[in-house]
XYZ file of C-alpha atoms in Angstrom:
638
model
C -11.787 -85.236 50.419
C -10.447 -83.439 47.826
C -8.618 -85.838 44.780
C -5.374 -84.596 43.964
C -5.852 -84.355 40.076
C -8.810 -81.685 41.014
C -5.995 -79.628 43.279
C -3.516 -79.821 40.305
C -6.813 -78.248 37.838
C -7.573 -75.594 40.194
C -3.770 -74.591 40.427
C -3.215 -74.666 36.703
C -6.320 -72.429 36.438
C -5.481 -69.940 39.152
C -2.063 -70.104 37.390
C -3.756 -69.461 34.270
C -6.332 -66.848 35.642
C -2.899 -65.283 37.157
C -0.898 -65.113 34.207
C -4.185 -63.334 32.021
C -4.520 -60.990 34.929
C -1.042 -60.348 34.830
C -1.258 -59.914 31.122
C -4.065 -57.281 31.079
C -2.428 -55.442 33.995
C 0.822 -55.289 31.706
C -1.358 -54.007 28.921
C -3.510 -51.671 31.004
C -0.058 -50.445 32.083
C 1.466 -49.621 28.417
C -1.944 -48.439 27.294
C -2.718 -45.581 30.443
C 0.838 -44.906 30.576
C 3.590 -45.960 28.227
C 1.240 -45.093 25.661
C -1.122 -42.570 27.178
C -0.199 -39.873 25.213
C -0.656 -41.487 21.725
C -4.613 -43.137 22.482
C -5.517 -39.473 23.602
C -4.536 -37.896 20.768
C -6.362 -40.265 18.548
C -9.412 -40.080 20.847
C -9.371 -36.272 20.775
C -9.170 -36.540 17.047
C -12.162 -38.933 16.558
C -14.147 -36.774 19.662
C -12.662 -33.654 19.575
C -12.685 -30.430 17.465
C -11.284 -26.948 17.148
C -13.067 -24.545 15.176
C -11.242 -21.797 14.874
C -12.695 -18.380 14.347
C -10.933 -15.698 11.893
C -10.864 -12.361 12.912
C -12.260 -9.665 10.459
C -9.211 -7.753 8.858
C -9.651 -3.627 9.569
C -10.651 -0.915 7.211
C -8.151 1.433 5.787
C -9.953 5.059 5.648
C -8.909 8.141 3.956
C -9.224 10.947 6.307
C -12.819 11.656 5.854
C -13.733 8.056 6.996
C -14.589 6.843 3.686
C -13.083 3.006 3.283
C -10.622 2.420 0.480
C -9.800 -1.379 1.904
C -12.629 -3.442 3.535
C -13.825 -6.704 4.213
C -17.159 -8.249 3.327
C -18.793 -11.106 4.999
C -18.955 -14.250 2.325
C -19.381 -17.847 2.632
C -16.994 -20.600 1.713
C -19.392 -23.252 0.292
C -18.553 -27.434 0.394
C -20.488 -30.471 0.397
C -20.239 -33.941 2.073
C -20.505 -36.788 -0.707
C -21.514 -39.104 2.631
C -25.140 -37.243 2.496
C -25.461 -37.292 -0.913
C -25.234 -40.927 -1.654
C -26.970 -41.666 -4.912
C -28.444 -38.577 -5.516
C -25.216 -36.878 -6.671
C -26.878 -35.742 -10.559
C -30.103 -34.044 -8.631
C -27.818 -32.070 -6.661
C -25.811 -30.926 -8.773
C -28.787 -30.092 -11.514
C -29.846 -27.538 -9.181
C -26.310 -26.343 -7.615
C -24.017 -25.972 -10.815
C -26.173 -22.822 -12.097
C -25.885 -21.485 -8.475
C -21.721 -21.688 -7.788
C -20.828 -21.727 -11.577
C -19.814 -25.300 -12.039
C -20.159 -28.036 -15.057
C -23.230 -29.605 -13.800
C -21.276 -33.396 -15.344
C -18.211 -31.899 -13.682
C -19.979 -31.366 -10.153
C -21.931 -34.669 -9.770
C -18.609 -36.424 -10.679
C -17.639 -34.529 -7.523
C -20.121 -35.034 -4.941
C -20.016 -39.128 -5.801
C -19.763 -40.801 -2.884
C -16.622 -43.011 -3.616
C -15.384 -46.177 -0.550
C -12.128 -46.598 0.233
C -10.092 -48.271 3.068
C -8.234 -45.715 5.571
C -4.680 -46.827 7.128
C -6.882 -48.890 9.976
C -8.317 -51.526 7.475
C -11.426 -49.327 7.756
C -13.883 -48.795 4.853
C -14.910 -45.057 4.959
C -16.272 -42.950 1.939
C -14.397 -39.553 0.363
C -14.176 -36.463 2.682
C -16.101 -33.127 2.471
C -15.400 -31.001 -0.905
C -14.821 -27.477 -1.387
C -16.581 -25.823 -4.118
C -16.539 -22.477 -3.956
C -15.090 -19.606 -2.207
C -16.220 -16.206 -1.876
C -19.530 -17.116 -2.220
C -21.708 -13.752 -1.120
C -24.277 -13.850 1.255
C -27.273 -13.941 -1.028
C -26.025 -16.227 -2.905
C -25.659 -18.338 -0.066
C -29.190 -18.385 0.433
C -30.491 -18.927 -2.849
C -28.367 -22.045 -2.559
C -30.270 -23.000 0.911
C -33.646 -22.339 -0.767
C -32.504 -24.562 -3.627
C -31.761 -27.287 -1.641
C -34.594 -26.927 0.735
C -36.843 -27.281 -2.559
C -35.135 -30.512 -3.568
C -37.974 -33.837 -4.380
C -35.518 -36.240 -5.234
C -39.238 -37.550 -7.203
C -40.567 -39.690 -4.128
C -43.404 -38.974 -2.038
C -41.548 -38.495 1.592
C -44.924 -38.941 3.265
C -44.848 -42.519 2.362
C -41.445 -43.599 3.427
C -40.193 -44.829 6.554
C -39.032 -42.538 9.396
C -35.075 -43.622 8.244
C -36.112 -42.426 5.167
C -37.549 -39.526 6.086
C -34.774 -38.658 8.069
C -32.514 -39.628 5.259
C -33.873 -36.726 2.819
C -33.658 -34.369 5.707
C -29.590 -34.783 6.641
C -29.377 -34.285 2.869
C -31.058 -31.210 2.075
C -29.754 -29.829 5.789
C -25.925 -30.537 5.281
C -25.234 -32.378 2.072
C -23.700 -28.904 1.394
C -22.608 -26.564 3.836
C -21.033 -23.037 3.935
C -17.993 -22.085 6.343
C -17.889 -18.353 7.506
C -15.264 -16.105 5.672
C -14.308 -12.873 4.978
C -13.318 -11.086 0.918
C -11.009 -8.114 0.749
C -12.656 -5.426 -1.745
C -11.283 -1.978 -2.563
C -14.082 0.344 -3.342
C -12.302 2.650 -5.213
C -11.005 0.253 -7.534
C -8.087 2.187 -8.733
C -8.368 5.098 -7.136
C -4.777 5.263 -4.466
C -3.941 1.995 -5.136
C -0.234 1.934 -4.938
C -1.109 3.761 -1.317
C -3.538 1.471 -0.329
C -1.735 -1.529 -1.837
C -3.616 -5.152 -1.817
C -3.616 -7.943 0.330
C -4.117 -11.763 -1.077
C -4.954 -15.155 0.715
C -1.865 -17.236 1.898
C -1.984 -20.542 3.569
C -0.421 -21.087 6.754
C -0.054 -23.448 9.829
C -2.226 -22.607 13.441
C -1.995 -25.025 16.200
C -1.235 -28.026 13.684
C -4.056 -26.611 11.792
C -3.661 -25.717 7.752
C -5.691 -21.982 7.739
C -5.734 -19.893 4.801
C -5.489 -15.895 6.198
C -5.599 -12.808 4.292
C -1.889 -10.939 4.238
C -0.788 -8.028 3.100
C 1.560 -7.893 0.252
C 1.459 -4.562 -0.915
C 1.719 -0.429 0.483
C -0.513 0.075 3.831
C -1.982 -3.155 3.650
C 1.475 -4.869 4.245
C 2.836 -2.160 6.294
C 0.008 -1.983 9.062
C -0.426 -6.067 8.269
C -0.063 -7.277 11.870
C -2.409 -4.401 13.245
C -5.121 -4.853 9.929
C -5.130 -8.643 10.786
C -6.441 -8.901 13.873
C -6.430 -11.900 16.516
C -7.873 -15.395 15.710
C -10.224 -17.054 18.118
C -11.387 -20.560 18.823
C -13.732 -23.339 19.964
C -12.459 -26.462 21.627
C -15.801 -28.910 21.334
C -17.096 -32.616 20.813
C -18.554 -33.953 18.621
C -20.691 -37.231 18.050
C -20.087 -39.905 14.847
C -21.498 -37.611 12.980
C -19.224 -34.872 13.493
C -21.954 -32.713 15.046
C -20.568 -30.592 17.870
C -21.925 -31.863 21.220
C -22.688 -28.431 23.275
C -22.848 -29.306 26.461
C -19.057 -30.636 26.141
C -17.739 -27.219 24.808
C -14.219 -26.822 26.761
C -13.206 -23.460 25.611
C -14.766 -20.570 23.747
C -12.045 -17.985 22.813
C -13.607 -15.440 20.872
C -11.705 -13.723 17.351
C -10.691 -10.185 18.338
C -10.963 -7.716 14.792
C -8.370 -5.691 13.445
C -7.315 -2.005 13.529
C -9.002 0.179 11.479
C -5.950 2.030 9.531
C -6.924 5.971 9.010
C -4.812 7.766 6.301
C -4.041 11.567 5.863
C -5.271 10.757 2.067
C -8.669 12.529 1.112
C -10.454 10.479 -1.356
C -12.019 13.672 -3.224
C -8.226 15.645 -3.422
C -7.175 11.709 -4.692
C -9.732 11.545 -7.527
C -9.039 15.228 -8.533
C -5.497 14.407 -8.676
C -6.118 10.695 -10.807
C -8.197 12.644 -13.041
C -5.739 15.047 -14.090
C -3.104 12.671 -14.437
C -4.806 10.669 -16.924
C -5.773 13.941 -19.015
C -1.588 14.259 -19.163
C -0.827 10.573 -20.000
C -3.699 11.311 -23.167
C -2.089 15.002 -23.684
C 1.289 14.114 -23.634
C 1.328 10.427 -23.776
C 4.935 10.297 -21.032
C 5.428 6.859 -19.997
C 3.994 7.925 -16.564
C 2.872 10.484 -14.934
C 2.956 11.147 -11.107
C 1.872 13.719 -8.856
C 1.106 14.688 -5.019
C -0.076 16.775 -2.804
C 1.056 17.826 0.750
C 0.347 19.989 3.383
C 3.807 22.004 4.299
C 3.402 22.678 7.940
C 2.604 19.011 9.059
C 4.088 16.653 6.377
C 0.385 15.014 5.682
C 0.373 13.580 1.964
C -3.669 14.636 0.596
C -2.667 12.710 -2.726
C -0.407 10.742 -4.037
C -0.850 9.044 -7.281
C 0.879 7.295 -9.895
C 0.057 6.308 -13.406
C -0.130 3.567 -14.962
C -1.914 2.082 -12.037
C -3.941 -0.889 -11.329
C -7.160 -2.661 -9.205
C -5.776 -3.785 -6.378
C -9.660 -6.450 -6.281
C -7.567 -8.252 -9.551
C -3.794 -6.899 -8.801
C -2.734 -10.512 -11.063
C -4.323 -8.639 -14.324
C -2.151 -5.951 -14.343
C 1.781 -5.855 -15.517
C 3.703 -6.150 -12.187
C 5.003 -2.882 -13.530
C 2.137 -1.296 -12.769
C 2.185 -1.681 -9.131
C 5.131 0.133 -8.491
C 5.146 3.467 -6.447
C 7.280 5.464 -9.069
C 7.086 8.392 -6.787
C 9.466 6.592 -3.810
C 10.921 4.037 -5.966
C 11.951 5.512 -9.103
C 15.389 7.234 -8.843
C 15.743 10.378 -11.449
C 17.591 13.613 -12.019
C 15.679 16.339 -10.890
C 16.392 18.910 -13.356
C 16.117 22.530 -12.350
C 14.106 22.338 -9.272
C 16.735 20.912 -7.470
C 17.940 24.961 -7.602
C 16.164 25.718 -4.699
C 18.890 24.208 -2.460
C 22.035 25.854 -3.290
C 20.069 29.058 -3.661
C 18.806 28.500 0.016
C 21.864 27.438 1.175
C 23.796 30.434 -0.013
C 20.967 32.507 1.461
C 21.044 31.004 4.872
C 24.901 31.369 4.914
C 24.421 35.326 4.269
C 26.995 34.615 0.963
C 24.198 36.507 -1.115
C 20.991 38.302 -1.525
C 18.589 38.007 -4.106
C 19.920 41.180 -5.655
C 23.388 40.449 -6.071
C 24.124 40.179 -9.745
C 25.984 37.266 -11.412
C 27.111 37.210 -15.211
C 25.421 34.814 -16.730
C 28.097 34.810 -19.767
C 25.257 35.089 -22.770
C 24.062 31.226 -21.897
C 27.608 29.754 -22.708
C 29.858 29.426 -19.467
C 33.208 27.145 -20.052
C 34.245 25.748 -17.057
C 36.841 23.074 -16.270
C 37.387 22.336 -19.848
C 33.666 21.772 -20.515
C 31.028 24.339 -21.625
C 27.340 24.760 -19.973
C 24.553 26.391 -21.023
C 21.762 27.998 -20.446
C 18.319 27.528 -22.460
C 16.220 30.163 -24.499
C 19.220 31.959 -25.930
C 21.111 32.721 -22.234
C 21.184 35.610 -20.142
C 23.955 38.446 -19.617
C 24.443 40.189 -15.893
C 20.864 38.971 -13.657
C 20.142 39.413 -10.037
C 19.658 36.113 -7.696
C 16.547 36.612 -7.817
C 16.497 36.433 -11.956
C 18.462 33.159 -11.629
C 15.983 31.749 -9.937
C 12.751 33.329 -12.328
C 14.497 32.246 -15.795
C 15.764 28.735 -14.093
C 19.405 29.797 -15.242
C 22.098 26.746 -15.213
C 25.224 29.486 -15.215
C 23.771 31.477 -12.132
C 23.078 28.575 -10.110
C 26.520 26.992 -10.639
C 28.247 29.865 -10.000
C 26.542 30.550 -6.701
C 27.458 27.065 -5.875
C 31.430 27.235 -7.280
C 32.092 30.738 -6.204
C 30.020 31.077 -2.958
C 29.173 27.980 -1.812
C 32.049 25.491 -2.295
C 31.627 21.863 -2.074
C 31.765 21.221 1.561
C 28.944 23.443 2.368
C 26.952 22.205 -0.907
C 27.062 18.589 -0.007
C 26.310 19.751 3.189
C 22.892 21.198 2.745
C 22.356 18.350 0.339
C 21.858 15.825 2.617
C 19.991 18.328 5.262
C 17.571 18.574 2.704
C 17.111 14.794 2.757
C 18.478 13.520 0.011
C 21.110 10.762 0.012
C 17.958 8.661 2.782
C 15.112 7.417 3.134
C 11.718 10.019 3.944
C 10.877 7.356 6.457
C 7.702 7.261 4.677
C 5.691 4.111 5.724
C 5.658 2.321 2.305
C 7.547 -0.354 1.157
C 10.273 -0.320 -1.771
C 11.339 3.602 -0.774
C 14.671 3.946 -1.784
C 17.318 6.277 -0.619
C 18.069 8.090 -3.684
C 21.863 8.514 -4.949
C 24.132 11.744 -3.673
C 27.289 11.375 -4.390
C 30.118 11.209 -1.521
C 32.136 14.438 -1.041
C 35.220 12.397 -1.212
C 34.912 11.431 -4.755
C 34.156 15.428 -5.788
C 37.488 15.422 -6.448
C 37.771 13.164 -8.928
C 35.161 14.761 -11.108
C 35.902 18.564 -10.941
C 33.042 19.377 -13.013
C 30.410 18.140 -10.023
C 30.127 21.592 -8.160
C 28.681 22.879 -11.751
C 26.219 20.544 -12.890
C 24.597 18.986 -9.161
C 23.026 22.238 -8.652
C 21.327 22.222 -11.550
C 19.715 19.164 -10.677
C 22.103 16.593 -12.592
C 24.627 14.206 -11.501
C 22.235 13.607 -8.474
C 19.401 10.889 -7.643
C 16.551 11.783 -6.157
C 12.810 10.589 -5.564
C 9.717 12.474 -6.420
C 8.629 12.210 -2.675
C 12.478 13.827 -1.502
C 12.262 16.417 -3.665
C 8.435 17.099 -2.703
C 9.336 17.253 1.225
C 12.629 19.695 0.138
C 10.297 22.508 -1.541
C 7.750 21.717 1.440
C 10.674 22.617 3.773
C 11.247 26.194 2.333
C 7.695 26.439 2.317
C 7.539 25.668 6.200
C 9.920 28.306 6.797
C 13.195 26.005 6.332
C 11.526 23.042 8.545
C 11.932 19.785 6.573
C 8.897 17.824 7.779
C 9.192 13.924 7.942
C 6.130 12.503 5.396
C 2.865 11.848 7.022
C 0.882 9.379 5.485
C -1.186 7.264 8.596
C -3.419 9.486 11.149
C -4.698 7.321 13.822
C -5.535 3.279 14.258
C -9.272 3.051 15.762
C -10.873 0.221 16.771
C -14.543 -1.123 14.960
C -16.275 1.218 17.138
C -13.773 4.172 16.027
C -12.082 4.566 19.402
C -8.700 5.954 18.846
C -6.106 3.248 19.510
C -3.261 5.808 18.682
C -2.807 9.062 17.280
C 0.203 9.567 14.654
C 1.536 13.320 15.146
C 3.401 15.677 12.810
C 7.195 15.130 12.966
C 9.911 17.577 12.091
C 13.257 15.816 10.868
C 15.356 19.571 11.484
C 15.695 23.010 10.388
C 17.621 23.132 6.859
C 17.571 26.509 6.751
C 16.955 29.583 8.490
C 12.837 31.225 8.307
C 14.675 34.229 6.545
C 16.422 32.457 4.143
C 13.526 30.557 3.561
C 11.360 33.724 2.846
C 13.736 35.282 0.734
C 14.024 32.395 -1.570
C 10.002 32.682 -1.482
C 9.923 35.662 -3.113
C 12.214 34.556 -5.830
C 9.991 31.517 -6.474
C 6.970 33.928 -6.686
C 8.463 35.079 -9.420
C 8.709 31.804 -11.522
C 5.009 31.777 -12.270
C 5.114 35.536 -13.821
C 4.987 36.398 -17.653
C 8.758 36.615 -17.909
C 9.284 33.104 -15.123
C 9.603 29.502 -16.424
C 5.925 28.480 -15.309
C 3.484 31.393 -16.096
C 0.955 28.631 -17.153
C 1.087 27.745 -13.621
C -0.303 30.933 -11.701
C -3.644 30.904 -10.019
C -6.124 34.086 -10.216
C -6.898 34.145 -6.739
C -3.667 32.849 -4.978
C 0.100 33.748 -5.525
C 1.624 30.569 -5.989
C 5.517 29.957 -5.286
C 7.094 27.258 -7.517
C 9.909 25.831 -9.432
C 9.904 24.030 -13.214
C 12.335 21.187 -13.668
C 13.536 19.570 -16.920
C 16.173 16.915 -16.829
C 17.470 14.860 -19.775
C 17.401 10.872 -18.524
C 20.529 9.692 -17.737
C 22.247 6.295 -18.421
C 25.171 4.541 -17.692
C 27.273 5.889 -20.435
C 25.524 9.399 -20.966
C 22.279 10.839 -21.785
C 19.011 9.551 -23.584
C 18.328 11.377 -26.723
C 14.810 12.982 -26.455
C 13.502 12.011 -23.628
C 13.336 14.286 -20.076
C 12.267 14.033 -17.043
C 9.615 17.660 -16.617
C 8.193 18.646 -13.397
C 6.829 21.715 -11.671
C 6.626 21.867 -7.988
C 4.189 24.899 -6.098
C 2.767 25.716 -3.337
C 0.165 28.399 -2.239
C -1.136 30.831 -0.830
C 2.785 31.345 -1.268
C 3.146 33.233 2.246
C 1.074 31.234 4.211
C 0.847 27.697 2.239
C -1.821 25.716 2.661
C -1.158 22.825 0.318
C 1.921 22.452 -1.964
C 1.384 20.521 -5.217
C 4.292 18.565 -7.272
C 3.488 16.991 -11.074
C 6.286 15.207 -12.477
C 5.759 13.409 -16.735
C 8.379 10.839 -17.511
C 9.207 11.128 -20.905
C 6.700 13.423 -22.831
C 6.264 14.033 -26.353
C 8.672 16.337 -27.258
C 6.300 17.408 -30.330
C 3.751 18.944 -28.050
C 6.792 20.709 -25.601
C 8.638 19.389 -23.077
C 9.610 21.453 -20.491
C 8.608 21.528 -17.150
C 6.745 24.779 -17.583
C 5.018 23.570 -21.298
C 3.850 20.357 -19.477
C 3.395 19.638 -15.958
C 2.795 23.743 -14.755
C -1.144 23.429 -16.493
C -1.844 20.548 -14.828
C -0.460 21.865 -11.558
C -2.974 24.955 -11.795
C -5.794 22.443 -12.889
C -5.162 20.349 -10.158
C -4.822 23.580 -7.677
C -8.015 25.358 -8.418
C -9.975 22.321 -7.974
C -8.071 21.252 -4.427
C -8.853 24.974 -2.776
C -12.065 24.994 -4.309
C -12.577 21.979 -1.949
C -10.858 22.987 0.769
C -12.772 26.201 0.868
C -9.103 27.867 1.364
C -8.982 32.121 1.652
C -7.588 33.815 -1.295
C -4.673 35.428 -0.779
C -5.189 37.779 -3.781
C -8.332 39.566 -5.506
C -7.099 40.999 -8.209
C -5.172 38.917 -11.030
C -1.381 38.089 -10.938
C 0.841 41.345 -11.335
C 3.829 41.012 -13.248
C 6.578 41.560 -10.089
C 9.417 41.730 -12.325
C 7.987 44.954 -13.570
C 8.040 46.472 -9.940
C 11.641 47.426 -8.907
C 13.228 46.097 -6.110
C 14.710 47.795 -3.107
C 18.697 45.537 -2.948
C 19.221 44.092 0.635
C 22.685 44.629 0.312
C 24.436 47.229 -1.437
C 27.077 44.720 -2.766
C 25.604 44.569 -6.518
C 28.874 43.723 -8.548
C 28.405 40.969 -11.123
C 30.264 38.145 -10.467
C 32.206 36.921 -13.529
C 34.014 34.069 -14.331
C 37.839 34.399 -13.422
């Protein structure tokens, strides 16, 4: 029979037994539910990794295919102070030489040094980095180093531990991640095209990643197609953070970027660079720019820009330096800018190239104010004249007796200026035109905008204008990206020629061809600019610099603008000095015109193009010409 005090023991124990059971269901509960969520995540951090794999960045090609922005395979070399234990000064005796450290500096480094995480837990320092951009051979001279390491014992003798000890060390003491350096072959050579991309860090899936962005011309434009998609690895991994294989959840492999091809040719680029420099040393401006553009389809061959700088050390260069001046610099365009209310008149039938204006002996008072013309003035000349001696009186009168303001602001802004080329570089800006509304205020505006003052305009607007009466009055939009291809060169997509409109007619156009033909004759502006074997078409510019309160003493902007073979153009040519030495000439035919015909020989010498023209340049001035109209009255001032 059973004794009561034995009942009462077994009740308080399967009371007891009851209320533990209860206990650890209660805490089984909070754990695999209340608290699920938290105990996985720190389980998948101690078990689980992602490794995540960076895509390589594409190529940006000049038109030929050669690279002017790729990316090299490097390593990004660390070490784990957990391997190295005591042995920190061997290591780094042999890997200071090899990553460029202070050898003191490094085994300070790798030290393995105890410390006690937030669980109470005693764990030594994490992995180091050491160096980045470590190249491939490099990499392996710093595997054969270690590989070679003693340590001064005789490993035959120790214990397996040991053994196996020495091994983990020389195997991953230090280590080398996979990465990627962005190099520009060229150095210099289109930079402020090209542009330059740096390393930026950023957050992925909780995940700090450093990724290479583009902060400059094509590379930031075409950023999101250079950069590619980033792939990954979801593993496990044991204590020793060694990935477990057979547990590999997900394998998500790093797709490359685009490769980015440009209409520049790296030959046409160099020929243009050269040149450019030879005018900075000839002339010493404060820069010098230049390009070079086929009409018909917009495409820019060259662009360049000096000063410039090496977009593989952008940081060593004035930030000054980086700057497109040829879309971001605002100027007055001088005398080139004549081509548009010439045109305009022309494609409005209010006068042919051999209607006669009085030019008033270079001294024309208008409004109050007087304006001249250079090299001593000009009495009665044809259009055509106003046009081959650049004249300041012709061109406003055309404008203020002919034209009128409506129809001159008008063709203005068909030409483009007043917006944006749409070209697809950053810090374009839109130029300056003033509104129509406000001509009103300032009567003297229909004078002095057509010869290129009181307006704003970018070397790039005023290259696409002439490129438009080149292209038989088509303004073309600027062309600057071909085609995106894939790493095998697959097209992704083709980029196509795109016309904005039709400024002016293909006869007006022509007509004021065969003025600018003129321009580069004996008795023209630019005779320093003709070619033997092609006719070239062209236009000088020279513009004093303007400031808020008038004009700079001395200093001008001079350009020259061409294109050729004039009736058929191939390629048209613009070189624009800011600022040259006004001892060694300063206008735009003393200046940029040589280095326009330098720079044109050697470009269809390359491009193989047809002459136009055997025998040398004939002075067409001395040939008469046949009047269009028989209206030939000079038109004087009232």
């Amino acid at each position: 029979m059973i004794k009561p005090t034995h009942l009462r023991r077994l009740l308080a124990l399967a009371v007891l037994l009851g209320l533990a059971l209860s206990a650890l269901g209660y805490r089984l509960v909070v754990l695999q539910v209340f608290q699920h969520e938290k105990y996985r995540q720190i389980a998948g951090r101690n078990t689980q990794r992602v490794f995540l794999r960076e895509p390589r960045r594409g190529d940006i090609l000049d038109a030929r295919g050669n690279p002017l922005a790729t990316s090299i395979p490097v390593k990004r070399v660390g070490a784990d102070p957990r391997y190295v234990g005591r042995h920190a000064a061997e290591v780094a005796h042999v890997l200071a030489p090899l990553i460029q450290w202070d050898e003191t500096a490094l085994a300070r480094r790798l030290q393995p040094v105890l410390r006690t995480n937030q669980a109470g837990l005693l764990v030594t320092n994490p992995p180091v980095n050491l160096r980045r951009k470590v190249t491939v051979e490099q990499w392996q001279q710093i595997t054969q180093a270690m590989a070679e390491l003693t340590f001064g014992v005789d490993e035959k003798t120790l214990p397996k531990s040991q053994k196996n000890y020495y091994r983990l060390l020389r195997q991953h003491a230090v280590f080398a991640v996979d990465d990627q350096q962005r190099i520009y072959p060229g150095h210099h050579l289109a930079a402020h095209v090209v542009g330059f991309a740096q390393e930026q860090e950023s957050e992925f899936n909780n995940t700090s990643v450093n990724e290479v962005t583009g902060k400059d011309g094509i590379e930031a434009w075409c950023d999101s197609r250079l950069r590619g998609v980033r792939g990954w690895r979801v593993t496990e991994t044991d204590r020793r953070k060694r990935e477990i294989v057979v547990n590999r959840e997900q394998e998500v492999e790093a797709r490359s970027g685009l490769n980015v091809v440009l209409t520049i040719d790296m030959v046409i680029q160099s020929i243009v660079e050269t040149e450019l420099a030879e005018a900075m040393k000839k002339h010493t401006p404060i820069s010098a720019s230049a390009m070079v553009v086929r009409p018909r389809t917009g495409e820019i061959l060259a662009m360049a820009t000096l000063p410039n700088y090496d977009p593989n050390r952008p940081g060593d260069f004035p930030e000054g330096h980086w700057r497109n001046r040829i879309i971001t610099d605002r100027v007055e365009p001088g005398s080139t800018f004549k081509i548009v209310v010439v045109s305009a008149a022309l494609n409005e039938d209010l006068i042919t190239l051999n209607d006669q204006f009085d030019c008033e002996r270079g001294n024309w008072r208008y409004m109050g104010r007087d304006l001249h013309d250079h090299g001593g003035g000009y009495g009665v000349i044809s259009v055509e004249n106003i046009i081959t001696k650049s004249s300041n009186i012709g061109s406003a009168k055309i404008a203020v007796y002919k034209l009128g303001p409506q129809k001159l602001y008008d063709y203005i802004r068909a030409f483009g200026f007043g917006e944006k080329t749409g070209i697809p570089l950053g810090g374009e800006t839109a130029g300056r035109v003033i509104p129509l509304a406000d001509w009103s205020k300032d009567k003297l505006l229909i004078s002095r905008i057509p010869m290129g003052h009181a307006v704003g305009v970018t070397h790039l607007q005023m290259m696409m204008a002439t490129c438009a009466v080149a292209n038989d009055g088509r303004l073309m939009r600027p062309m600057l990206v071909s085609r995106l291809q894939d790493q095998t060169g697959a097209v992704f997509k083709q980029f196509q020629p795109q016309e904005v409109r039709q400024v002016v007619s293909e006869r007006a156009a022509r007509h004021l061809v065969t003025a600018l033909k003129t321009v580069v004759t004996k008795d023209g502006t630019a005779p320093k600019a003709a070619l033997e074997h092609y006719t070239v078409a062209g236009k000088t510019g020279t513009a004093q610099k303007p400031t808020a309160t008038g004009y700079l003493d001395g200093q001008y902007i001079s350009s020259f603008i061409g294109f050729f073979p004039a009736d058929a153009p191939e390629v048209c040519i613009s070189v624009m000095l800011d600022a040259p030495d006004l001892k060694k000439g300063y206008y735009g035919g003393q200046t940029a015109a040589p280095f326009f015909k330098n720079i044109a020989e050697q470009v269809a010498n390359y491009l193989k193009l047809r002459p136009d023209r055997e025998e040398p340049p004939v002075d067409k001035l001395a040939i008469p010409v046949r009047a269009e109209r028989l209206n030939t009255a000079a038109v004087r001032s009232p």
